[in-house]
Protein backbone atom coordinates (compact mmCIF):
# COMPACT_ATOMS: atom_id res chain seq x y z
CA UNK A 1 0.18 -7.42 -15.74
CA UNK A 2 1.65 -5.14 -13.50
CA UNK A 3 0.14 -2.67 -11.45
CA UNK A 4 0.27 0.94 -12.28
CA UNK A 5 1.06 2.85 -9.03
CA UNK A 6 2.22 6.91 -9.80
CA UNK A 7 4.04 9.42 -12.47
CA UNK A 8 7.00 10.72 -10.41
CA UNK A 9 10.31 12.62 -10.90
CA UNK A 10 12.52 10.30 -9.43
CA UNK A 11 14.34 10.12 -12.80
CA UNK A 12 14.90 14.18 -12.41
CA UNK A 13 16.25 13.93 -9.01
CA UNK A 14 18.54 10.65 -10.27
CA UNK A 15 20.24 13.03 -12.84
CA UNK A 16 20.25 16.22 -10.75
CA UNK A 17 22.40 13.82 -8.34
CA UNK A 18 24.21 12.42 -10.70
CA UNK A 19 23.22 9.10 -9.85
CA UNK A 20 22.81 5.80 -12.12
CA UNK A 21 19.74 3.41 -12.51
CA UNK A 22 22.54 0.76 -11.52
CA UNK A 23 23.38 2.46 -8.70
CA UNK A 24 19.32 2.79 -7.79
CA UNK A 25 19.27 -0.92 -8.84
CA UNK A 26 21.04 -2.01 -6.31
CA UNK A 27 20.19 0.34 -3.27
CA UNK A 28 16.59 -1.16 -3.90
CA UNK A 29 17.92 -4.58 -4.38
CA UNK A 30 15.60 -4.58 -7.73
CA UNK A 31 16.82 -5.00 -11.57
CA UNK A 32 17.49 -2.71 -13.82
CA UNK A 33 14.42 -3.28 -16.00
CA UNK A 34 12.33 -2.99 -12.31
CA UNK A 35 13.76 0.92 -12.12
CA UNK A 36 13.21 1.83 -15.48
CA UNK A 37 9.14 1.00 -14.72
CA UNK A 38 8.97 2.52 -11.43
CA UNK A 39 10.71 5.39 -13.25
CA UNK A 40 7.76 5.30 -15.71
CA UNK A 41 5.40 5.19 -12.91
CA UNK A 42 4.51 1.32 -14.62
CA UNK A 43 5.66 -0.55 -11.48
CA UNK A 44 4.36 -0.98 -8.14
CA UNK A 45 6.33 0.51 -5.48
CA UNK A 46 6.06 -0.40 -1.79
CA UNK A 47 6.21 2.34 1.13
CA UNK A 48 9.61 1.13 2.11
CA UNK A 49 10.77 1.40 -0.85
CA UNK A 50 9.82 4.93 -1.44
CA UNK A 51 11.40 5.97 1.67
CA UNK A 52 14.76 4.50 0.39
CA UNK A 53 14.52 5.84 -2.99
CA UNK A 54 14.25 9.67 -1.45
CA UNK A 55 16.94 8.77 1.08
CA UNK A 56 19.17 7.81 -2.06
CA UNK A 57 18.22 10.68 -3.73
CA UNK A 58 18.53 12.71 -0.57
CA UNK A 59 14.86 14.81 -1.40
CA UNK A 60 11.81 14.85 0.57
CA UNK A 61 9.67 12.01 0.11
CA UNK A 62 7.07 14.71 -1.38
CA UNK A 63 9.32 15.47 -4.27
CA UNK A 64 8.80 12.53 -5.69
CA UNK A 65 5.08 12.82 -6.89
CA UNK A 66 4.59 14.39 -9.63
CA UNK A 67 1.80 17.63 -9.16
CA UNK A 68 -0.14 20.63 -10.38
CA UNK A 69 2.41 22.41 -9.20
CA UNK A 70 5.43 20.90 -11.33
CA UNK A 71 4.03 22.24 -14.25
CA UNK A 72 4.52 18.37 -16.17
CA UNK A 73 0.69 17.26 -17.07
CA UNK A 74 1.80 15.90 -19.87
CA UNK A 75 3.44 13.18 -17.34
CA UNK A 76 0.46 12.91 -15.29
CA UNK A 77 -1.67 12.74 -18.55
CA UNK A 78 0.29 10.21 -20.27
CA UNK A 79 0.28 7.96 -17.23
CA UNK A 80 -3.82 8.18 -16.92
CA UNK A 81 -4.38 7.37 -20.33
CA UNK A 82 -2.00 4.14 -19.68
CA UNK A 83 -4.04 3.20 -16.47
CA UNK A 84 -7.06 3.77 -18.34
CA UNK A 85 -5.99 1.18 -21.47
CA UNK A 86 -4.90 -1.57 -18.91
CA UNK A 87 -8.31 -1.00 -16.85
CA UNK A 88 -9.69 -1.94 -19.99
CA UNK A 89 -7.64 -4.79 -21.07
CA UNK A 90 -8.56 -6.39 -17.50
CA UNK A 91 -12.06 -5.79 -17.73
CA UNK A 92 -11.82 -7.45 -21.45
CA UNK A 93 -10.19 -10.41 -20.03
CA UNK A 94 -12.01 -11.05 -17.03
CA UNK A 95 -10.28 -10.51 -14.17
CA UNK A 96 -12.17 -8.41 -12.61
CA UNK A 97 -14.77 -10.81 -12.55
CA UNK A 98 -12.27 -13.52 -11.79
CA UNK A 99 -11.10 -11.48 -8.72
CA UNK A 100 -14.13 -10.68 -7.16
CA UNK A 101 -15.43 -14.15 -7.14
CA UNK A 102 -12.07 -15.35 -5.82
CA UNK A 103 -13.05 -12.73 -3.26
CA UNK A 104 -16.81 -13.75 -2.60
CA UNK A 105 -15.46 -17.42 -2.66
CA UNK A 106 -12.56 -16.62 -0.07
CA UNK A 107 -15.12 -14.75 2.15
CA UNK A 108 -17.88 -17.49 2.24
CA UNK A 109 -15.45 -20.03 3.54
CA UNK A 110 -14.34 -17.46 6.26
CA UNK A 111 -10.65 -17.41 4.78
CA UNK A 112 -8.10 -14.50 5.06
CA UNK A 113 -6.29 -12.54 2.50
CA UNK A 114 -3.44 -13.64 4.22
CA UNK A 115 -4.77 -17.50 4.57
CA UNK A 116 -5.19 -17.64 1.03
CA UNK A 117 -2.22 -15.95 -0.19
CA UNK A 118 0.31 -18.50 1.74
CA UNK A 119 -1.79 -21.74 1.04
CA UNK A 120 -1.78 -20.87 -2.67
CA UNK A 121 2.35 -19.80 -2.44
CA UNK A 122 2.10 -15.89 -3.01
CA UNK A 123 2.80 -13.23 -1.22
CA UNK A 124 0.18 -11.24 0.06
CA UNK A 125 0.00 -8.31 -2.14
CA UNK A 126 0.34 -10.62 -5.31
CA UNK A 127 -2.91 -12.27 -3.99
CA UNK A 128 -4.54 -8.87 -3.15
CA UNK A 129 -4.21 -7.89 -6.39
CA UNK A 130 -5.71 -10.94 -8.34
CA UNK A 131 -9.15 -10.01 -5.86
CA UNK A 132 -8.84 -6.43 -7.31
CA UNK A 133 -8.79 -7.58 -10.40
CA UNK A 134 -5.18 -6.08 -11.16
CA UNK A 135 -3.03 -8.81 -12.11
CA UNK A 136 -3.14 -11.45 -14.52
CA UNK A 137 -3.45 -15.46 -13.06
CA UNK A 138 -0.74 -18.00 -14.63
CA UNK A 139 -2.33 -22.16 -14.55
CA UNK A 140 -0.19 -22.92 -11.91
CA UNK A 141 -1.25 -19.94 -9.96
CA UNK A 142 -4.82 -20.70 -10.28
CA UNK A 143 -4.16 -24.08 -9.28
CA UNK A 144 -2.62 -23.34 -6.18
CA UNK A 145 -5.11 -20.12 -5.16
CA UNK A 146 -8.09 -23.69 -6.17
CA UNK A 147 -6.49 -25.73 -3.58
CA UNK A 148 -6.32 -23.02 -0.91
CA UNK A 149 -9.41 -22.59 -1.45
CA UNK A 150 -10.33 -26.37 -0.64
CA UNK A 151 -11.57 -26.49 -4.42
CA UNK A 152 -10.66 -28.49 -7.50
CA UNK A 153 -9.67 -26.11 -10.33
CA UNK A 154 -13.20 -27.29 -12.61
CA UNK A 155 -15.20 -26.51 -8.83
CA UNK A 156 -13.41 -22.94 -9.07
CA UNK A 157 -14.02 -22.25 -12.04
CA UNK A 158 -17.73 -23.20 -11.77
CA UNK A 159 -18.10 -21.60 -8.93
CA UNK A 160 -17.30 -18.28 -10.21
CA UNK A 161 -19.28 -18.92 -13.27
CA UNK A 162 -22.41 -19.69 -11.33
CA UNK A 163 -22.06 -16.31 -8.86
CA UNK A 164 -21.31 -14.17 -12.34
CA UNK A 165 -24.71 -15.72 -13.63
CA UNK A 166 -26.17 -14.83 -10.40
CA UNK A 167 -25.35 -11.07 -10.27
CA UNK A 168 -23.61 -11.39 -7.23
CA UNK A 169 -20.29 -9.92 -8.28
CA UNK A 170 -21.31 -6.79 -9.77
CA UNK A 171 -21.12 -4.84 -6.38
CA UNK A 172 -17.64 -6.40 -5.28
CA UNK A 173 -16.34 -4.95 -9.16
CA UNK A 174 -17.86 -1.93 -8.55
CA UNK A 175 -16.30 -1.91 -4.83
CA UNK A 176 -12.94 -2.59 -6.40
CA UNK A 177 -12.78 -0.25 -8.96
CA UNK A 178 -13.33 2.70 -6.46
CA UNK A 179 -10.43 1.31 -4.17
CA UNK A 180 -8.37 1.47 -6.98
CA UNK A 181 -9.21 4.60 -8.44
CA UNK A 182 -8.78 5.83 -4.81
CA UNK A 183 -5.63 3.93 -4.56
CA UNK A 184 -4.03 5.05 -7.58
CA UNK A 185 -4.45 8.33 -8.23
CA UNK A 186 -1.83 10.64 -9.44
CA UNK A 187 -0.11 11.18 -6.20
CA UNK A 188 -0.39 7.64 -4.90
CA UNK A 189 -1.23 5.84 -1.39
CA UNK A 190 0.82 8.52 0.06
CA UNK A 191 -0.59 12.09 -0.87
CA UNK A 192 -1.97 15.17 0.17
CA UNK A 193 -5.37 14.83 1.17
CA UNK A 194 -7.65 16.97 -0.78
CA UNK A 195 -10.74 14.91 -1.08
CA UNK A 196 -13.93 15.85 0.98
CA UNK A 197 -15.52 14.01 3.32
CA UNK A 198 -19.02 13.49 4.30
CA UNK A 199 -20.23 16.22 6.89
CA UNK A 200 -19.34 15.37 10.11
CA UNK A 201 -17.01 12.74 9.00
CA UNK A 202 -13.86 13.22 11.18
CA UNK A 203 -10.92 11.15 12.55
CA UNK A 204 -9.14 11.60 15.56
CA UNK A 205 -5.83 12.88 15.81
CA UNK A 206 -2.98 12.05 18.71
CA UNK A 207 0.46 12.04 19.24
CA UNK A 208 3.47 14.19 20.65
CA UNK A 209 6.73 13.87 21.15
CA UNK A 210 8.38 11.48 23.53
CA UNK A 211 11.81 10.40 24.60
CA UNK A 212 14.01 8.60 22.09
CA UNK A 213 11.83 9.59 19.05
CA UNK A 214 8.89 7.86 19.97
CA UNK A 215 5.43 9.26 20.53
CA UNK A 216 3.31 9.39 23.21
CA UNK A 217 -0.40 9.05 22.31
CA UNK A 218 -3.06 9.56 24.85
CA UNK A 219 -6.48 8.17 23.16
CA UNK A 220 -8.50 10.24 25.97
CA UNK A 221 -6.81 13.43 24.56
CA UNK A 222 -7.08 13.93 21.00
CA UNK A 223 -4.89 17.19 19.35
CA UNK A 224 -7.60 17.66 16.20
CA UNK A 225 -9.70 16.42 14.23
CA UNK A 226 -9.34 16.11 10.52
CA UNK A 227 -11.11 14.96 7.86
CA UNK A 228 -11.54 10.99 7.24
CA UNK A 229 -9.96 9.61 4.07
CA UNK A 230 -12.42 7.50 1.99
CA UNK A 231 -11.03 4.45 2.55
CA UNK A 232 -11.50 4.80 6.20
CA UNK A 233 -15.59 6.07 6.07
CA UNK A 234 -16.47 2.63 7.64
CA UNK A 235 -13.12 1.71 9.80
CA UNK A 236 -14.26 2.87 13.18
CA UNK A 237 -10.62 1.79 15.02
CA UNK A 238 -8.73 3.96 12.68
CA UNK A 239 -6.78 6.85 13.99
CA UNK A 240 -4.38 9.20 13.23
CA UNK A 241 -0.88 9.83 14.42
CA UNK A 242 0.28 14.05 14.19
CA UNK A 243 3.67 13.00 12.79
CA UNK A 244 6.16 14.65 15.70
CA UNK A 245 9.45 12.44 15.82
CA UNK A 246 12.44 13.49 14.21
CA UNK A 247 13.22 9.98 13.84
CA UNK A 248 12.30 10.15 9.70
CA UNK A 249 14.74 12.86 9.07
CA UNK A 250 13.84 14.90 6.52
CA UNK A 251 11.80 12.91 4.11
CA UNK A 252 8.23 13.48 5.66
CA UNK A 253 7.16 17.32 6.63
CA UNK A 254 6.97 17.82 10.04
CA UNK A 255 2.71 19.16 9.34
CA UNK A 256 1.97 15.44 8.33
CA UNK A 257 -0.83 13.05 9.63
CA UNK A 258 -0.51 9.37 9.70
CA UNK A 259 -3.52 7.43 9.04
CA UNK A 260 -4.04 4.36 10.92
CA UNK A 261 -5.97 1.06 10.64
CA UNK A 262 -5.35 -1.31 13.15
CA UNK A 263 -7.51 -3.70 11.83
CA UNK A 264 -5.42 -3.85 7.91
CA UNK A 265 -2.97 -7.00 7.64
CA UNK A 266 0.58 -5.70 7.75
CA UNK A 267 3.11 -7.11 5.51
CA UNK A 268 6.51 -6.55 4.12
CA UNK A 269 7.26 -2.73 3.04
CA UNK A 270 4.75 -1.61 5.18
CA UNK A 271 4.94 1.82 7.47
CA UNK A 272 3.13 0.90 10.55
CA UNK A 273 2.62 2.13 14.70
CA UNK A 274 4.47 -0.53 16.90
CA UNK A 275 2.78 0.43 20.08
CA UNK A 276 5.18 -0.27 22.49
CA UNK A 277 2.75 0.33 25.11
CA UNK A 278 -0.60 1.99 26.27
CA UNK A 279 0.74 5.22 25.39
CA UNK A 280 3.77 5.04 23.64
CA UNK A 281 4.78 4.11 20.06
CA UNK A 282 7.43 3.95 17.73
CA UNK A 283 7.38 4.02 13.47
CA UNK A 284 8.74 1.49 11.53
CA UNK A 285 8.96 -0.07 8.44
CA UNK A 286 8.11 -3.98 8.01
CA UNK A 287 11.15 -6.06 7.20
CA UNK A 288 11.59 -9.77 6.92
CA UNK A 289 14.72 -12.23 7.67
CA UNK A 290 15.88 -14.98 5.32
CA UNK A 291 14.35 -17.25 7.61
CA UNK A 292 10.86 -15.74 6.93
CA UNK A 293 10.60 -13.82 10.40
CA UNK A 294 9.31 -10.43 10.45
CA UNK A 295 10.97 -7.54 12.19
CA UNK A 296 10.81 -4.04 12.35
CA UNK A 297 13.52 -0.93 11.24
CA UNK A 298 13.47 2.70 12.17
CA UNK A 299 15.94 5.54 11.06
CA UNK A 300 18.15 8.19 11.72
CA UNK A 301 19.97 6.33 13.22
CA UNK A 302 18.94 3.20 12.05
CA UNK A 303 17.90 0.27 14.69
CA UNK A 304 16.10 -3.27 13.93
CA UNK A 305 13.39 -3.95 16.40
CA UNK A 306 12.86 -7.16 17.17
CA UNK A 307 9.13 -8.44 16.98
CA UNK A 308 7.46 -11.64 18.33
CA UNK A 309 3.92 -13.02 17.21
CA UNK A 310 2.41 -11.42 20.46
CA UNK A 311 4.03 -7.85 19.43
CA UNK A 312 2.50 -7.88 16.31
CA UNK A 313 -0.92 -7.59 17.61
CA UNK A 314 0.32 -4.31 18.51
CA UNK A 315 1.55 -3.29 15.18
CA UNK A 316 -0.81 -1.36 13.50
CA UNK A 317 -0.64 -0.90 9.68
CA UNK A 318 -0.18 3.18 8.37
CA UNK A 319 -2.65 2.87 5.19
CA UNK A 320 -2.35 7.26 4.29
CA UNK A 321 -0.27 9.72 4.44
CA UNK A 322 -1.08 12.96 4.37
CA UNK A 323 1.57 15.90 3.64
């Protein structure tokens, strides 16, 4: 089952450039079926990703959500009422409830996502989204995600039988559901922050510009202060960057803020802070090698930065975006 993410007009600005899926296909590296969902908004789409698509399409990375100003509800309608029928098929076939106990489990035994997720063979967002209860589990899958879990597959499935019984996975659901209601609303992970925050609930903002498009933050010398995005109310490390290198072109506003949690695993296709130092950073986008390394790109021009396991301590993972 795959993930519904956001309605967006990247189809528009395909045929206003006169562009084929094929030729999308294989800028993203991704099949032609794969474009034709992430047309549809059906697919999941990756923050790397996005940023190539509106480099293809040479548009502002804003253009391609779909809003109340476009005038196309019937878009943003049509997708809603699909997320809405394939909530319900997942809550009809358990896996929300087979997701949070995977996630109680995981948590008792002091386990990572990211622990988890390579034990059992998966990449880390395929394994975050069997806790959220997004994504359907094959045998062989549940095997594996059994044995990472130091359980036989009978144990598992007990296991989460006995906690469901319990009542103790009715507040993980109901956790889950709001991250993903928060997570996929109409304009995405990246989107202009409209929401309200508790009074008094602010974040920090930093940054200006510094040599060779990095930034200079100075975390004894805030610019602002903004409000919080929900899914930061309780990360007390988070920060945000005042976006002021030139070094993503066009494809971000230069008025955007850059929400940061330090403490968030980073994976592939993430945007993240590489602090380079105490008071200097650069952005990039996660990358990995054949060989399974990770490294880091930036653009205009584009450069690969090399990263060892000590540097990614200092690689902080860019979970908003606001435009």
């Amino acid at each position: 089952m795959e993930e519904i993410i956001f309605p967006n007009q990247i189809r528009m600005y395909r045929r206003l450039r006169g562009r084929s899926m094929q030729e999308l296909a294989d800028h993203l590296g991704v099949s032609l079926s794969a474009i034709s969902k992430i047309e549809k908004g059906y697919r999941r789409v990756d923050q790397e990703q996005l940023v190539r698509v509106a480099e293809f399409l040479d548009c502002p990375l804003q253009e391609l959500f779909v809003n109340e100003q476009n005038s196309q509800q019937e878009i943003v309608q049509a997708w809603r009422r699909e997320q809405e029928r394939r909530n319900k098929i997942n809550e009809k076939s358990g896996l929300k409830t087979l997701g949070a106990g995977l996630r109680q489990i995981r948590n008792e035994k002091n386990l990572t996502l990211i622990e988890v997720a390579e034990s059992a063979d998966m990449t880390l967002s395929v394994y975050h989204r069997i806790e959220m209860g997004q994504r359907e589990v094959s045998d062989k899958e549940f095997k594996n995600i059994a044995k990472a879990l130091k359980l036989s597959i009978d144990e598992l499935r007990e296991e989460i039988k006995s906690l469901d019984e319990k009542g103790m996975l009715e507040e993980i659901i109901q956790r889950n559901d709001a991250k993903y209601k928060l997570l996929s609303n109409p304009r995405g992970a990246i989107a202009a922050f409209n929401g309200s925050a508790p009074d008094g609930v602010k974040i920090s903002v930093y940054g200006s510009a510094g040599k060779d498009g990095n930034i200079v933050l100075d975390f004894e010398e805030e610019i602002k202060k903004v409000q919080r995005p929900e899914q930061l109310y309780n990360k007390k490390d988070a920060y945000a960057i005042n976006l002021c290198t030139r070094r993503l072109g066009s494809l971000l506003p230069t008025r955007s803020i850059l929400f940061v949690d330090p403490q968030e695993v980073v994976s592939v296709g993430d945007i993240a802070v590489y602090m380079i130092s105490e008071t200097e950073a650069m952005i990039i986008s996660i990358r990995e090698n054949d060989e399974g390394r990770i490294y880091g790109i930036r653009w205009n021009p584009e450069e690969r930065i090399e990263l060892s396991n000590n540097d990614m301590q200092n690689v902080h993972k860019v979970v908003f975006i606001s435009l």
